[in-house]
């Protein structure tokens, strides 16, 4: 009985959990961001989001959300998304998993979490943009049910974006 209980506790500690981003995550978030993207988002963007604990109200009644994936007390990834209550469209703005934890299903776990959150906030669909050359991310989105909805020429200045969408 005691053995089972202790294994359950350690399993729970091993399993990643999702929670709101907060200020003491900022350094790790920036480290993941800088190692994941050729053109990283600026520190001040994440600072603003973390200061508001991952929930930022935007001017058009929409919200911006940022959650992190925590495993064994370490941040291993994050997702940033927004809602538009008028169009009922959600939009994934950013998603990254720390390099040493990739290909373990955590990217898909975060996408599913974002989609659940979008449904719970009344969104009917979700879209995102990705670099045309980012075949790993494109494969993730395609296996999560996203289909190509547009090509955005020069979106990243040095490269086109492929827009993906799906109904929720
Ligand atoms: C894109 C990213 C978030 C994927 O996260 P991940 O945790 O590695 O992905 P998962 O393990 O959940 O894999 C989901 C799917 O992605 C694809 N994928 C992931 N790793 C792959 C690999 N090494 N080779 C081929 N496909 C892979 C597969 O389609 C996989 O589905 P499958 O397991 O059924 O084969 C991660 O690679 C990352 O952080 N990249 C840098 C930042 C980035 O490009 N973000 C996207 C911005 S739009």
Coordinates of C-alpha atoms and ligand atoms in Angstrom, one line a residue:
X1 CA 0.0 0.0 0.0
X2 CA 2.8 2.4 1.0
X3 CA 4.8 1.4 -2.1
X4 CA 1.8 2.1 -4.4
X5 CA 1.2 5.5 -2.8
X6 CA 4.8 6.6 -3.2
X7 CA 4.9 5.4 -6.8
X8 CA 1.7 7.4 -7.5
X9 CA 3.2 10.5 -6.0
X10 CA 6.5 10.2 -8.0
X11 CA 4.5 9.5 -11.2
X12 CA 2.5 12.6 -10.6
X13 CA 5.7 14.6 -10.2
X14 CA 7.1 13.2 -13.5
X15 CA 4.0 14.1 -15.5
X16 CA 4.1 17.5 -16.9
X17 CA 1.4 19.9 -15.8
X18 CA 0.1 23.1 -17.5
X19 CA -0.3 26.3 -15.6
X20 CA -0.5 30.1 -16.2
X21 CA 2.9 31.8 -16.9
X22 CA 4.3 33.9 -14.1
X23 CA 7.1 36.2 -13.5
X24 CA 9.6 33.7 -12.1
X25 CA 9.3 31.7 -15.3
X26 CA 10.6 34.6 -17.4
X27 CA 14.3 33.6 -17.6
X28 CA 13.5 30.1 -18.7
X29 CA 10.8 31.3 -21.2
X30 CA 13.4 33.6 -22.8
X31 CA 16.0 30.8 -22.9
X32 CA 13.5 28.5 -24.7
X33 CA 12.4 31.3 -27.0
X34 CA 15.9 32.3 -28.0
X35 CA 17.0 28.8 -28.7
X36 CA 13.8 27.9 -30.6
X37 CA 13.4 30.8 -33.0
X38 CA 15.6 32.6 -35.6
X39 CA 13.8 35.9 -34.7
X40 CA 12.8 35.6 -31.0
X41 CA 10.1 37.7 -29.5
X42 CA 11.4 40.5 -27.3
X43 CA 11.8 40.2 -23.6
X44 CA 9.4 43.1 -22.9
X45 CA 6.6 41.1 -24.6
X46 CA 7.0 38.2 -22.2
X47 CA 7.6 40.5 -19.3
X48 CA 4.2 42.1 -19.8
X49 CA 2.5 38.8 -20.2
X50 CA 4.2 37.2 -17.1
X51 CA 3.5 40.3 -15.0
X52 CA -0.2 39.7 -15.7
X53 CA 0.1 35.9 -14.9
X54 CA -0.5 34.9 -18.5
X55 CA -3.9 36.6 -18.9
X56 CA -3.8 39.9 -20.8
X57 CA -7.0 41.7 -21.8
X58 CA -6.8 43.3 -25.3
X59 CA -8.7 46.3 -26.5
X60 CA -11.2 44.5 -28.7
X61 CA -12.6 42.4 -25.8
X62 CA -10.3 39.6 -26.7
X63 CA -7.8 38.0 -24.4
X64 CA -4.2 36.9 -24.8
X65 CA -3.2 33.7 -22.9
X66 CA 0.1 32.2 -22.0
X67 CA 0.5 28.9 -20.2
X68 CA 3.7 26.9 -19.5
X69 CA 4.3 23.2 -19.3
X70 CA 6.1 22.3 -16.1
X71 CA 7.9 19.0 -15.5
X72 CA 9.7 18.2 -12.3
X73 CA 9.6 21.8 -11.3
X74 CA 11.2 22.9 -14.6
X75 CA 9.5 24.8 -17.5
X76 CA 9.8 22.6 -20.6
X77 CA 7.6 24.6 -23.0
X78 CA 4.9 27.2 -23.4
X79 CA 2.1 28.3 -25.6
X80 CA 0.7 31.8 -26.3
X81 CA -2.7 32.2 -27.9
X82 CA -5.5 34.8 -28.2
X83 CA -9.3 34.9 -28.5
X84 CA -11.5 37.1 -30.6
X85 CA -15.1 36.9 -29.2
X86 CA -16.5 38.8 -32.3
X87 CA -15.3 36.4 -34.9
X88 CA -15.1 33.4 -32.4
X89 CA -11.7 32.6 -33.8
X90 CA -8.8 31.6 -31.7
X91 CA -5.2 32.2 -32.9
X92 CA -2.1 30.4 -31.7
X93 CA 0.7 32.9 -31.6
X94 CA 3.6 30.9 -30.3
X95 CA 4.5 27.4 -29.2
X96 CA 7.8 25.9 -28.2
X97 CA 9.2 22.9 -26.3
X98 CA 12.7 22.9 -24.9
X99 CA 15.1 21.1 -27.2
X100 CA 15.9 18.2 -24.9
X101 CA 12.2 17.4 -24.4
X102 CA 11.1 17.4 -28.0
X103 CA 9.5 14.5 -29.8
X104 CA 8.0 13.2 -26.5
X105 CA 4.4 14.3 -27.3
X106 CA 4.5 17.6 -25.3
X107 CA 3.9 19.8 -28.3
X108 CA 0.7 17.9 -29.0
X109 CA -0.2 18.0 -25.4
X110 CA 0.1 21.8 -25.4
X111 CA -1.9 22.2 -28.6
X112 CA -4.7 20.1 -27.1
X113 CA -4.7 22.2 -24.0
X114 CA -4.9 25.4 -26.1
X115 CA -7.8 23.9 -28.1
X116 CA -9.7 23.0 -24.9
X117 CA -9.2 26.5 -23.5
X118 CA -10.4 28.0 -26.8
X119 CA -13.6 25.8 -26.8
X120 CA -14.2 26.8 -23.1
X121 CA -14.0 30.4 -24.0
X122 CA -16.5 30.0 -26.9
X123 CA -14.2 29.9 -29.9
X124 CA -15.4 28.0 -32.9
X125 CA -12.1 27.7 -34.8
X126 CA -8.4 28.1 -34.4
X127 CA -5.7 29.3 -36.8
X128 CA -2.0 29.9 -36.8
X129 CA 1.0 30.8 -39.0
X130 CA 4.1 28.8 -39.4
X131 CA 7.3 29.2 -41.5
X132 CA 7.0 27.3 -44.7
X133 CA 10.3 25.5 -43.9
X134 CA 9.3 24.5 -40.4
X135 CA 8.5 20.9 -41.3
X136 CA 8.4 19.6 -37.7
X137 CA 5.9 22.2 -36.6
X138 CA 3.8 21.7 -39.8
X139 CA 3.7 18.0 -39.2
X140 CA 2.6 18.6 -35.6
X141 CA -0.3 20.8 -36.8
X142 CA -1.3 18.5 -39.5
X143 CA -1.4 15.5 -37.1
X144 CA -3.6 17.7 -34.8
X145 CA -6.2 18.2 -37.6
X146 CA -5.1 21.6 -39.0
X147 CA -5.4 22.1 -42.8
X148 CA -3.7 24.8 -44.9
X149 CA -5.9 27.8 -45.3
X150 CA -3.5 30.4 -46.9
X151 CA 0.0 31.3 -47.8
X152 CA 1.1 34.7 -46.5
X153 CA 3.9 36.0 -48.8
X154 CA 6.8 37.6 -47.0
X155 CA 5.1 37.2 -43.6
X156 CA 8.5 36.6 -41.9
X157 CA 10.3 39.0 -44.2
X158 CA 12.8 36.3 -45.2
X159 CA 10.1 33.6 -45.7
X160 CA 6.5 33.0 -46.5
X161 CA 4.1 31.8 -43.8
X162 CA 1.7 28.9 -44.2
X163 CA -1.6 29.5 -42.4
X164 CA -3.3 26.5 -40.9
X165 CA -6.9 26.4 -39.5
X166 CA -9.3 23.9 -38.0
X167 CA -12.7 23.9 -36.5
X168 CA -12.9 23.2 -32.8
Ligands
LIG1 C1 7.3 22.2 -33.1 C2 7.5 21.7 -31.7 C3 6.7 22.6 -30.8 C4 7.0 20.3 -31.6 O1 6.9 19.9 -30.3 P1 7.3 18.4 -29.9 O2 7.0 18.2 -28.4 O3 8.6 18.0 -30.3 O4 6.2 17.6 -30.8 P2 5.5 16.2 -30.4 O5 6.4 15.3 -29.7 O6 4.2 16.5 -29.7 O7 5.1 15.6 -31.8 C5 3.9 15.9 -32.5 C6 4.1 15.6 -34.0 O8 5.1 16.5 -34.5 C7 5.9 15.8 -35.4 N1 7.3 15.6 -34.9 C8 7.7 15.9 -33.7 N2 9.0 15.6 -33.6 C9 9.4 15.0 -34.8 C10 10.6 14.5 -35.4 N3 11.7 14.4 -34.6 N4 10.6 14.1 -36.6 C11 9.5 14.1 -37.4 N5 8.3 14.6 -36.9 C12 8.2 15.0 -35.7 C13 5.2 14.5 -35.7 O9 4.2 14.7 -36.6 C14 4.6 14.3 -34.4 O10 3.5 13.4 -34.4 P3 3.8 11.8 -34.2 O11 4.3 11.7 -32.8 O12 2.4 11.2 -34.3 O13 4.7 11.3 -35.2 C15 9.0 21.7 -31.3 O14 9.7 21.0 -32.3 C16 9.6 23.1 -31.1 O15 9.5 23.7 -30.0 N6 10.2 23.6 -32.2 C17 10.8 25.0 -32.1 C18 9.8 26.1 -32.0 C19 8.8 26.0 -33.2 O16 9.1 25.8 -34.3 N7 7.5 26.2 -32.8 C20 6.4 26.3 -33.7 C21 6.2 27.7 -34.2 S1 4.9 27.8 -35.3

